[in-house]
Amino acid sequence: MMTMSEKEKPFGIVAEFDSAKSLLHAAEKLSDQGYTVFDTHSPFPIHGMDDAMKLGQSKLPLIVFACAVVGFVSGLGLQAWVHNVEYPMIIAGKPDFALPAYIPVIFELTVLLGAFAAVFGMFGLNMLPRPNHPVFSHSRFHKASDDAFFVSIEAKDPKYDAAKTKDFLQQIGAKNVEVVHE
Amino acid sequence: MAHAPKTLNPADLTLPDPTFVKLRNMALGAALVGLVLTGVGAAQAHGQFFFSYLIGFFFWLTIALGGLFFVLVQHLTRSGWSVVVRRLAEAIASTLPFFAVLFLPIIAFGMHDLYSWTHEGHVSASKAKYLNTPFFIVRALIYFGVWSFASWRLRSFSYTQDQTGDPALTAKAQGFAPGATLLFALTVSFAGIDWIMSLQPHWFSTIFGVYIFAGSAIAIFSTLSLCCIMLMRLPAFEHVITEEHLHMIGKFLFGFTVFWAYIAFSQFMLIWYANIPEETEFFLHRFHNGWENVSALLLFGQFILAFLILLPRGSKRTPGLLAFGAIWQLVFHYVDLFWLVAPMRKLDAHSTEFAPAGIAIGDIGALLLVGGIFAFLVVRKLKSAALVPHKDPRLEESLMAVN
């Protein structure tokens, strides 16, 4: 098995840390060193991790806003078209363009598409669903959903250098530093 | 990441004297100008002055009630983030007993001009069992009693804790909050019905109390934003009140803006759809005689534009932008109350004809007069103790709060 995987392209390095606090510090040090393509893995969300990793703002709000606008326009457009062009009917003595009556449908479609965008946009940005991932091949990675904390640095990172990165991680207190393959 | 100091020095946390003097003088100046304009307004308003006074009175009252609501909800939910801003709301709510005094002119002189149900035979006998002057006064006493007691009780827990540091006081406040919240909901609803809805005694809306509450929530989160932005300018508050707290308050302001629109539309939609004369009376007044412009202004100002202004993350975290949004919403909260009350103004004391849309000198006078008194009381209260409950057991959680 070892010989098989060693022939494959390396995905990057996965290293374990003792606690949430040391993981946060590791992330700070990595981003200070100029690493950009790395990730942290922990059993629970850690406050301040976004800042430590210098992640910046998510694009999700823009996706949600755009889809909500689509929901708004289609809700208004559909009803305006049906009631004024395609099949005008007098309902409760109201005019054809009865905006107050349109509002509930407009509201629901705006919220619906906004919520879909939030959920599926999140999946998309996280590249989910994804049944397998190279970091899973680290010997102790199953502990990431239990009581262990990991950093993964991808080979794609411009600063990545198998030997130097490994040394640096060990310097900042990492254990079980392993190279994982695609 | 800036790490906040674990303990705060209480001496740094008081309102500095120059700021206090400046704010107090501004408040007294506003009250004085308001008094003059109120006099002028009352002289030329042909018996319609109390409408102006009711709008001004109710505008500041909704802010004070919002302050009580804010303090109640923080204890109700055992909120940690809000400790550093809670004292502002406590000071704002501390003005509630004084509003009972400010209500006296209405009871003494304004009832006949404002409330047509006080006229002989104007409402049916069954309605007169509720809408009669003695019961109206008793109810007002109950409302002010509940508000004054609740705001005093919660404030005294907090102020005593500054001295003793006893965490049991926090638990007591949490025990007090649920019952007080229930009473708050009932009294605010009935006060809205008594003082505003009964201006049109033949009209009724079961959601009206919630509508008043929604406006009051917009008012307090706007006011809190502005107070926090002012405090953030003081050097001692640099790491105490941060953009994280502004962001929290901004999110509430945005949320309650949507809530207000939801309630306002729920009220309008059912009346518009059913189209029954006894219900449409309310909107009929507000869709004619120039009031249709005020209605449109309210729709675009308090909701559509406010929604877009407050929506981006940056407008809740940037002090200047949040201040703009907060002032915007306060202005339109006034328009909202103006829209509720002013269309009921008559041409003069003997006329049955309603006056067209327009603002009177008395409106500005009453706004400044009550506002000046309100601001004076708040500033004086803020000066009397530390601006942050520095021995609250959740202080550190609040200092470290992130969104």
Coordinates of C-alpha atoms in Angstrom, one line a residue:
Chain A
M1 CA 0.0 0.0 0.0
M2 CA 2.7 2.5 0.9
T3 CA 4.5 2.0 -2.4
M4 CA 1.2 2.5 -4.3
S5 CA 0.5 5.9 -2.6
E6 CA 4.0 7.1 -2.8
K7 CA 3.8 7.0 -6.5
E8 CA 0.8 9.3 -6.5
K9 CA 1.0 13.1 -6.5
P10 CA 1.2 14.5 -3.0
F11 CA -1.9 16.4 -1.9
G12 CA -0.1 18.1 0.9
I13 CA 0.8 17.8 4.6
V14 CA -1.5 17.1 7.5
A15 CA -0.4 17.7 11.0
E16 CA -2.0 17.3 14.4
F17 CA -2.2 19.8 17.3
D18 CA -3.0 19.3 20.9
S19 CA -5.8 21.8 21.5
A20 CA -8.1 24.4 20.0
K21 CA -5.8 27.1 21.3
S22 CA -2.6 25.7 19.7
L23 CA -4.5 25.1 16.4
L24 CA -5.5 28.8 16.5
H25 CA -1.9 29.8 17.0
A26 CA -0.7 27.5 14.3
A27 CA -3.2 29.1 11.9
E28 CA -2.0 32.5 12.9
K29 CA 1.7 31.5 12.3
L30 CA 1.0 29.8 9.0
S31 CA -0.8 32.9 7.6
D32 CA 1.9 35.1 9.0
Q33 CA 4.4 33.0 7.1
G34 CA 2.4 33.6 3.9
Y35 CA 0.7 30.3 3.5
T36 CA -2.7 30.8 1.8
V37 CA -3.9 27.3 0.7
F38 CA -4.4 25.6 4.0
D39 CA -7.2 24.5 6.2
T40 CA -7.9 23.7 9.8
H41 CA -10.0 20.8 11.1
S42 CA -11.6 20.6 14.5
P43 CA -14.5 18.8 16.2
F44 CA -16.2 22.2 16.9
P45 CA -16.1 25.7 15.5
I46 CA -13.3 27.9 17.0
H47 CA -14.0 31.6 17.6
G48 CA -11.5 33.8 15.8
M49 CA -10.3 31.1 13.4
D50 CA -11.5 33.1 10.4
D51 CA -9.3 36.0 11.4
A52 CA -6.4 33.8 12.3
M53 CA -6.5 32.2 8.9
K54 CA -7.0 35.6 7.2
L55 CA -10.0 34.1 5.3
G56 CA -11.8 37.4 4.5
Q57 CA -15.4 37.7 3.7
S58 CA -17.5 34.9 2.2
K59 CA -19.1 35.5 -1.2
L60 CA -22.3 33.8 0.1
P61 CA -24.2 37.0 1.0
L62 CA -23.9 38.2 -2.6
I63 CA -25.2 34.9 -4.0
V64 CA -28.1 35.0 -1.5
F65 CA -28.9 38.6 -2.5
A66 CA -28.8 37.9 -6.2
C67 CA -31.1 34.9 -5.8
A68 CA -33.5 36.8 -3.5
V69 CA -33.8 39.5 -6.2
V70 CA -34.6 36.8 -8.8
G71 CA -37.3 35.5 -6.4
F72 CA -38.7 39.0 -6.0
V73 CA -38.7 39.7 -9.7
S74 CA -40.2 36.4 -10.7
G75 CA -42.9 36.6 -8.0
L76 CA -43.9 40.0 -9.2
G77 CA -43.5 39.2 -12.9
L78 CA -45.5 36.0 -12.8
Q79 CA -48.5 37.5 -11.0
A80 CA -48.4 40.7 -13.0
W81 CA -48.3 38.7 -16.3
V82 CA -51.0 36.3 -15.3
H83 CA -53.5 38.9 -13.9
N84 CA -52.9 41.6 -16.5
V85 CA -51.9 39.9 -19.7
E86 CA -52.6 36.2 -19.8
Y87 CA -55.8 35.6 -17.9
P88 CA -57.2 38.8 -16.3
M89 CA -60.1 38.1 -13.9
I90 CA -61.9 40.3 -11.5
I91 CA -61.3 38.9 -8.0
A92 CA -63.1 40.5 -5.0
G93 CA -63.6 43.7 -7.0
K94 CA -59.9 44.5 -7.0
P95 CA -58.0 46.0 -10.0
D96 CA -56.0 43.7 -12.3
F97 CA -52.7 45.1 -10.9
A98 CA -53.5 44.5 -7.2
L99 CA -50.1 44.9 -5.7
P100 CA -51.1 44.2 -2.1
A101 CA -52.4 40.8 -3.1
Y102 CA -49.2 40.0 -4.9
I103 CA -47.0 40.8 -1.9
P104 CA -47.4 37.4 0.0
V105 CA -46.3 35.4 -3.1
I106 CA -43.4 37.9 -3.8
F107 CA -42.3 37.7 -0.2
E108 CA -42.4 33.9 -0.1
L109 CA -40.5 33.5 -3.4
T110 CA -37.9 36.0 -2.3
V111 CA -37.4 34.1 1.0
L112 CA -37.5 30.7 -0.7
L113 CA -34.9 31.5 -3.3
G114 CA -32.8 33.4 -0.8
A115 CA -32.8 30.4 1.5
F116 CA -32.0 27.9 -1.3
A117 CA -29.1 30.1 -2.3
A118 CA -27.9 30.2 1.3
V119 CA -27.9 26.4 1.6
F120 CA -26.9 25.3 -1.9
G121 CA -24.5 28.2 -2.3
M122 CA -22.8 27.1 0.9
F123 CA -22.6 23.5 -0.4
G124 CA -21.2 24.8 -3.7
L125 CA -18.5 27.1 -2.1
N126 CA -17.5 24.2 0.2
M127 CA -17.4 21.9 -2.8
L128 CA -19.9 19.5 -1.1
P129 CA -21.0 16.8 -1.3
R130 CA -17.7 15.1 -1.5
P131 CA -17.5 11.4 -0.4
N132 CA -13.7 11.3 0.0
H133 CA -10.9 13.7 0.6
P134 CA -7.1 13.2 0.6
V135 CA -6.8 14.4 4.2
F136 CA -8.8 11.3 5.3
S137 CA -5.8 9.2 4.6
H138 CA -3.9 10.7 7.5
S139 CA -3.5 7.9 10.0
R140 CA -5.3 9.7 12.9
F141 CA -7.7 12.0 10.9
H142 CA -10.8 10.1 12.1
K143 CA -10.1 11.8 15.5
A144 CA -10.9 15.2 13.9
S145 CA -14.6 14.6 14.7
D146 CA -13.8 13.6 18.2
D147 CA -10.9 15.2 20.2
A148 CA -8.1 16.1 17.8
F149 CA -7.1 19.2 15.9
F150 CA -5.5 19.2 12.5
V151 CA -3.9 21.5 9.9
S152 CA -3.7 20.6 6.3
I153 CA -1.4 22.5 3.9
E154 CA -2.0 21.8 0.2
A155 CA 0.9 21.2 -2.2
K156 CA -0.8 23.9 -4.4
D157 CA 0.3 26.6 -1.9
P158 CA 3.1 28.7 -3.5
K159 CA 5.0 28.5 -0.2
Y160 CA 4.7 24.7 0.0
D161 CA 8.0 22.8 0.2
A162 CA 7.6 19.3 1.6
A163 CA 10.7 19.4 3.8
K164 CA 10.6 23.0 4.9
T165 CA 6.9 23.0 5.6
K166 CA 7.2 19.8 7.6
D167 CA 10.1 21.4 9.7
F168 CA 8.1 24.5 10.3
L169 CA 5.1 22.6 11.5
Q170 CA 7.2 20.6 13.9
Q171 CA 8.8 23.9 15.1
I172 CA 5.4 25.3 16.0
G173 CA 4.4 22.2 18.0
A174 CA 2.8 19.8 15.5
K175 CA 2.6 16.1 16.1
N176 CA 2.1 13.3 13.6
V177 CA 3.1 15.3 10.6
E178 CA 2.3 13.2 7.5
V179 CA 2.4 13.8 3.8
V180 CA -0.9 12.7 2.2
H181 CA -1.6 11.9 -1.4
E182 CA -4.4 12.5 -3.9
Chain B
M1 CA -7.0 40.3 17.3
A2 CA -7.3 42.9 20.1
H3 CA -7.6 41.3 23.5
A4 CA -9.8 43.2 25.9
P5 CA -8.5 43.9 29.4
K6 CA -10.1 41.4 31.9
T7 CA -11.0 44.0 34.5
L8 CA -12.2 47.5 33.8
N9 CA -11.3 50.5 36.0
P10 CA -14.7 51.9 37.1
A11 CA -13.3 55.4 37.4
D12 CA -12.7 55.4 33.6
L13 CA -16.3 54.3 32.9
T14 CA -18.2 57.4 34.0
L15 CA -19.4 60.1 31.7
P16 CA -16.6 62.7 31.6
D17 CA -17.6 66.1 33.0
P18 CA -17.2 68.1 29.7
T19 CA -19.3 65.6 27.8
F20 CA -21.9 65.6 30.5
V21 CA -22.2 69.4 30.7
K22 CA -22.3 69.6 26.9
L23 CA -25.1 67.0 26.5
R24 CA -27.0 68.4 29.5
N25 CA -26.9 72.0 28.1
M26 CA -28.0 70.8 24.7
A27 CA -30.9 68.9 26.2
L28 CA -32.0 71.9 28.3
G29 CA -31.6 74.2 25.3
A30 CA -33.8 71.9 23.2
A31 CA -36.4 71.8 25.9
L32 CA -36.4 75.6 26.2
V33 CA -36.7 76.2 22.4
G34 CA -39.4 73.5 22.5
L35 CA -41.2 75.3 25.2
V36 CA -41.3 78.5 23.2
L37 CA -42.4 76.8 20.0
T38 CA -45.0 74.8 22.0
G39 CA -46.4 78.1 23.3
V40 CA -46.6 79.6 19.8
G41 CA -48.1 76.3 18.5
A42 CA -50.7 76.1 21.2
A43 CA -51.8 79.7 20.6
Q44 CA -52.4 79.2 16.8
A45 CA -53.5 75.6 16.7
H46 CA -57.3 76.2 17.1
G47 CA -57.8 73.5 19.7
Q48 CA -55.6 71.0 17.8
F49 CA -52.5 71.4 19.8
F50 CA -52.8 68.2 21.8
F51 CA -52.4 66.2 18.7
S52 CA -49.0 67.7 18.4
Y53 CA -48.3 67.0 22.0
L54 CA -49.4 63.4 21.8
I55 CA -47.1 62.7 18.8
G56 CA -44.1 64.3 20.6
F57 CA -44.9 62.6 23.9
F58 CA -45.5 59.2 22.3
F59 CA -42.3 59.4 20.2
W60 CA -40.0 59.7 23.2
L61 CA -42.2 57.3 25.2
T62 CA -41.7 54.6 22.6
I63 CA -37.9 55.0 23.0
A64 CA -38.1 54.7 26.7
L65 CA -40.4 51.7 26.4
G66 CA -38.0 50.2 24.0
G67 CA -35.2 50.7 26.6
L68 CA -37.3 48.7 29.1
F69 CA -37.9 46.0 26.4
F70 CA -34.2 45.8 25.7
V71 CA -33.2 45.3 29.4
L72 CA -36.0 42.8 29.9
V73 CA -35.0 40.7 26.9
Q74 CA -31.3 40.7 27.9
H75 CA -32.2 39.2 31.3
L76 CA -34.8 36.9 29.8
T77 CA -32.4 35.3 27.4
R78 CA -29.4 35.5 29.8
S79 CA -27.6 37.4 27.1
G80 CA -23.9 37.9 27.5
W81 CA -22.9 40.1 24.6
S82 CA -25.1 43.1 25.7
V83 CA -23.6 43.7 29.2
V84 CA -21.5 46.7 28.0
V85 CA -24.5 48.4 26.4
R86 CA -27.2 47.5 28.9
R87 CA -26.7 50.5 31.1
L88 CA -27.6 52.9 28.3
A89 CA -30.9 51.1 28.0
E90 CA -31.3 51.1 31.8
A91 CA -30.9 54.9 31.8
I92 CA -33.3 55.3 28.9
A93 CA -35.9 53.2 30.7
S94 CA -35.4 55.1 33.9
T95 CA -37.3 58.1 32.4
L96 CA -40.6 56.1 32.4
P97 CA -42.0 57.4 35.7
F98 CA -41.5 61.0 34.4
F99 CA -43.6 60.2 31.4
A100 CA -46.5 59.8 33.8
V101 CA -46.0 63.5 34.7
L102 CA -45.7 64.4 31.0
F103 CA -49.0 62.6 30.4
L104 CA -50.9 64.8 32.9
P105 CA -51.5 67.7 30.5
I106 CA -53.3 65.3 28.2
I107 CA -55.5 64.1 31.0
A108 CA -56.1 67.5 32.4
F109 CA -56.7 69.5 29.2
G110 CA -56.4 67.4 26.1
M111 CA -59.1 64.6 26.5
H112 CA -61.9 66.5 24.8
D113 CA -59.9 67.7 21.8
L114 CA -58.2 64.4 21.2
Y115 CA -60.7 61.7 22.0
S116 CA -64.1 62.0 20.5
W117 CA -65.4 59.1 22.7
T118 CA -65.3 61.5 25.6
H119 CA -68.2 63.4 23.9
E120 CA -71.7 62.5 25.1
G121 CA -73.2 59.7 23.2
H122 CA -70.4 59.4 20.6
V123 CA -69.8 55.6 21.2
S124 CA -72.2 52.8 21.9
A125 CA -73.0 52.0 25.6
S126 CA -71.1 48.7 25.3
K127 CA -67.9 50.5 24.1
A128 CA -68.3 53.2 26.7
K129 CA -67.8 50.6 29.4
Y130 CA -64.2 50.5 28.3
L131 CA -63.8 54.0 26.7
N132 CA -64.7 56.3 29.6
T133 CA -62.4 58.9 31.3
P134 CA -62.2 57.4 34.8
F135 CA -61.3 53.9 33.5
F136 CA -58.9 55.5 31.0
I137 CA -57.0 57.2 33.9
V138 CA -57.0 54.1 36.0
R139 CA -55.5 52.1 33.1
A140 CA -52.9 54.8 32.5
L141 CA -51.9 54.6 36.2
I142 CA -51.5 50.8 35.8
Y143 CA -49.3 51.2 32.7
F144 CA -47.0 53.7 34.2
G145 CA -47.0 51.7 37.4
V146 CA -45.8 48.5 35.7
W147 CA -43.3 50.3 33.5
S148 CA -41.8 52.4 36.4
F149 CA -41.6 49.4 38.7
A150 CA -40.1 47.1 36.2
S151 CA -37.5 49.6 35.0
W152 CA -36.6 50.6 38.6
R153 CA -36.3 47.0 39.8
L154 CA -34.0 45.8 37.0
R155 CA -31.9 49.0 37.3
S156 CA -31.5 48.6 41.0
F157 CA -30.3 45.0 40.7
S158 CA -27.7 46.3 38.3
Y159 CA -26.6 49.4 40.2
T160 CA -26.4 47.4 43.5
Q161 CA -24.2 44.9 41.7
D162 CA -21.7 47.7 40.9
Q163 CA -21.2 48.1 44.6
T164 CA -21.4 44.5 45.9
G165 CA -20.4 42.5 42.9
D166 CA -22.9 39.8 44.0
P167 CA -23.7 37.5 41.1
A168 CA -26.9 36.5 42.8
L169 CA -28.4 39.8 41.6
T170 CA -28.0 38.7 38.0
A171 CA -30.0 35.6 38.9
K172 CA -32.6 37.7 40.6
A173 CA -33.0 39.9 37.5
Q174 CA -33.4 36.8 35.4
G175 CA -36.1 35.5 37.7
F176 CA -37.9 38.9 37.5
A177 CA -37.7 39.2 33.7
P178 CA -40.3 36.6 32.5
G179 CA -43.3 37.9 34.5
A180 CA -42.3 41.5 33.7
T181 CA -42.0 40.8 30.0
L182 CA -45.6 39.4 30.0
L183 CA -46.9 42.5 31.8
F184 CA -44.8 44.7 29.5
A185 CA -46.4 43.1 26.4
L186 CA -49.9 43.6 27.8
T187 CA -49.4 47.2 29.0
V188 CA -47.7 48.4 25.8
S189 CA -50.5 46.9 23.7
F190 CA -53.3 48.4 25.8
A191 CA -51.5 51.8 26.0
G192 CA -51.3 51.8 22.2
I193 CA -55.0 51.0 22.0
D194 CA -56.0 53.6 24.6
W195 CA -53.8 56.5 23.5
I196 CA -53.5 56.1 19.8
M197 CA -56.1 53.6 18.4
S198 CA -59.0 55.2 20.4
L199 CA -58.4 58.5 18.4
Q200 CA -60.7 56.7 16.0
P201 CA -63.0 55.0 18.5
H202 CA -65.2 53.2 15.9
W203 CA -62.1 51.6 14.2
F204 CA -60.2 48.7 15.6
S205 CA -57.3 46.5 14.7
T206 CA -56.3 43.5 16.7
I207 CA -52.7 43.8 15.7
F208 CA -52.4 47.4 16.7
G209 CA -50.5 46.8 20.0
V210 CA -47.9 44.8 18.1
Y211 CA -47.5 47.5 15.6
I212 CA -46.8 50.1 18.3
F213 CA -44.3 47.6 19.9
A214 CA -42.5 47.1 16.5
G215 CA -42.1 50.8 16.1
S216 CA -40.8 51.1 19.7
A217 CA -38.2 48.3 19.0
I218 CA -37.0 50.2 15.9
A219 CA -36.7 53.4 18.0
I220 CA -34.6 51.8 20.8
F221 CA -32.2 50.0 18.5
S222 CA -31.7 53.2 16.6
T223 CA -31.2 55.2 19.8
L224 CA -28.8 52.6 21.2
S225 CA -26.7 52.6 18.0
L226 CA -26.3 56.4 18.3
C227 CA -25.5 56.3 22.0
C228 CA -22.9 53.5 21.5
I229 CA -21.3 55.4 18.6
M230 CA -21.0 58.5 20.8
L231 CA -19.5 56.5 23.7
M232 CA -17.0 54.8 21.3
R233 CA -15.4 58.3 20.8
L234 CA -14.4 58.3 24.5
P235 CA -10.8 56.9 24.8
A236 CA -11.8 54.7 27.8
F237 CA -14.4 52.9 25.6
E238 CA -12.0 52.0 22.8
H239 CA -11.9 48.3 23.7
V240 CA -15.2 48.2 25.6
I241 CA -17.8 49.0 23.0
T242 CA -16.6 47.8 19.7
E243 CA -17.9 47.3 16.1
E244 CA -19.0 43.8 17.2
H245 CA -21.5 45.4 19.5
L246 CA -22.6 47.8 16.8
H247 CA -23.0 44.9 14.5
M248 CA -25.3 43.1 17.0
I249 CA -27.4 46.2 17.6
G250 CA -27.5 46.9 13.8
K251 CA -28.8 43.4 13.2
F252 CA -31.6 43.9 15.7
L253 CA -32.4 47.2 14.0
F254 CA -32.5 45.6 10.6
G255 CA -34.6 42.6 12.0
F256 CA -37.1 44.8 13.6
T257 CA -37.4 47.0 10.5
V258 CA -38.5 43.9 8.7
F259 CA -40.7 43.0 11.6
W260 CA -42.4 46.4 11.6
A261 CA -43.1 46.1 7.8
Y262 CA -44.5 42.6 8.3
I263 CA -46.9 43.8 11.0
A264 CA -47.8 46.9 9.1
F265 CA -48.5 44.9 6.0
S266 CA -50.5 42.3 7.9
Q267 CA -52.7 45.0 9.3
F268 CA -53.2 46.7 5.9
M269 CA -53.6 43.6 3.8
L270 CA -56.6 42.1 5.7
I271 CA -58.4 45.5 5.8
W272 CA -57.7 46.1 2.1
Y273 CA -58.8 42.7 1.1
A274 CA -62.0 42.4 3.1
N275 CA -62.9 46.0 2.3
I276 CA -65.5 46.4 5.1
P277 CA -66.3 50.1 5.7
E278 CA -65.8 50.0 9.5
E279 CA -62.3 48.8 9.0
T280 CA -61.3 50.8 5.9
E281 CA -62.0 54.1 7.7
F282 CA -58.5 54.1 9.1
F283 CA -56.8 53.9 5.7
L284 CA -59.4 56.0 4.0
H285 CA -58.2 59.0 6.1
R286 CA -54.6 58.2 5.2
F287 CA -55.1 57.8 1.5
H288 CA -56.7 61.2 0.9
N289 CA -56.3 64.9 1.6
G290 CA -52.5 64.8 1.1
W291 CA -52.0 62.0 3.6
E292 CA -51.4 59.6 0.7
N293 CA -48.0 61.2 0.3
V294 CA -47.2 60.6 3.9
S295 CA -48.3 57.0 3.6
A296 CA -46.0 56.5 0.6
L297 CA -43.1 58.3 2.4
L298 CA -43.6 55.9 5.3
L299 CA -43.6 52.8 3.1
F300 CA -40.4 53.8 1.2
G301 CA -38.7 55.5 4.2
Q302 CA -39.3 53.2 7.1
F303 CA -39.1 50.0 5.1
I304 CA -38.0 49.8 1.5
L305 CA -35.0 52.2 1.6
A306 CA -34.2 51.4 5.2
F307 CA -34.1 47.7 4.3
L308 CA -31.5 48.4 1.5
I309 CA -29.5 50.8 3.7
L310 CA -29.3 48.4 6.6
L311 CA -28.9 45.2 4.6
P312 CA -25.1 45.1 3.9
R313 CA -22.8 43.9 6.7
G314 CA -20.7 47.0 6.4
S315 CA -23.5 49.4 7.2
K316 CA -23.9 47.7 10.6
R317 CA -20.2 47.7 11.4
T318 CA -19.1 51.1 10.2
P319 CA -20.0 53.7 12.8
G320 CA -20.8 56.5 10.3
L321 CA -23.0 54.3 8.2
L322 CA -24.9 52.8 11.2
A323 CA -25.4 56.3 12.6
F324 CA -26.9 57.3 9.2
G325 CA -29.2 54.3 9.3
A326 CA -30.2 54.9 12.9
I327 CA -31.0 58.6 12.3
W328 CA -32.9 57.6 9.2
Q329 CA -35.1 55.1 11.1
L330 CA -35.7 57.6 14.0
V331 CA -36.9 60.2 11.6
F332 CA -39.3 57.7 10.0
H333 CA -40.4 56.4 13.3
Y334 CA -41.5 60.0 14.0
V335 CA -43.3 60.0 10.6
D336 CA -44.9 56.7 11.6
L337 CA -46.4 58.2 14.8
F338 CA -47.3 61.4 12.9
W339 CA -49.1 59.3 10.4
L340 CA -51.0 57.5 13.1
V341 CA -52.1 60.7 15.0
A342 CA -52.1 63.8 12.8
P343 CA -54.7 62.7 10.2
M344 CA -57.2 63.0 13.0
R345 CA -56.7 66.7 13.4
K346 CA -59.7 68.9 12.6
L347 CA -59.7 72.2 10.8
D348 CA -60.5 74.0 14.2
A349 CA -62.0 73.2 17.5
H350 CA -65.6 73.4 16.3
S351 CA -65.1 71.7 12.9
T352 CA -65.9 68.1 12.1
E353 CA -63.8 68.4 9.0
F354 CA -60.3 66.8 9.0
A355 CA -57.3 69.0 8.3
P356 CA -55.2 68.2 5.2
A357 CA -51.7 66.8 5.6
G358 CA -49.3 69.3 7.0
I359 CA -46.9 69.9 9.9
A360 CA -47.7 72.5 12.7
I361 CA -45.3 74.5 14.7
G362 CA -46.6 72.7 17.8
D363 CA -45.4 69.4 16.3
I364 CA -41.8 70.6 16.4
G365 CA -42.3 72.3 19.7
A366 CA -43.7 69.2 21.5
L367 CA -40.9 67.0 19.9
L368 CA -38.2 69.3 21.2
L369 CA -39.8 70.0 24.6
V370 CA -40.4 66.3 25.5
G371 CA -37.2 65.3 23.8
G372 CA -35.2 67.9 25.8
I373 CA -36.6 66.7 29.1
F374 CA -36.1 63.1 28.1
A375 CA -32.5 63.6 27.1
F376 CA -31.8 65.6 30.2
L377 CA -33.1 62.8 32.4
V378 CA -31.1 60.2 30.5
V379 CA -27.9 62.1 30.7
R380 CA -28.4 62.8 34.4
K381 CA -29.0 59.1 35.0
L382 CA -25.9 58.1 33.0
K383 CA -23.8 60.5 35.0
S384 CA -25.0 59.0 38.3
A385 CA -23.2 55.7 37.9
A386 CA -20.7 53.8 35.8
L387 CA -21.6 53.6 32.1
V388 CA -20.9 49.9 32.1
P389 CA -22.1 47.3 34.8
H390 CA -18.4 46.5 35.5
K391 CA -19.1 43.8 38.1
D392 CA -21.6 41.8 36.0
P393 CA -20.6 38.2 35.9
R394 CA -21.0 38.2 32.1
L395 CA -18.8 41.3 31.5
E396 CA -15.9 39.4 30.0
E397 CA -18.2 37.5 27.7
S398 CA -19.5 40.9 26.5
L399 CA -16.1 42.4 26.1
M400 CA -15.0 39.4 24.0
A401 CA -18.2 39.1 22.0
V402 CA -17.9 38.5 18.3
N403 CA -20.6 38.1 15.7

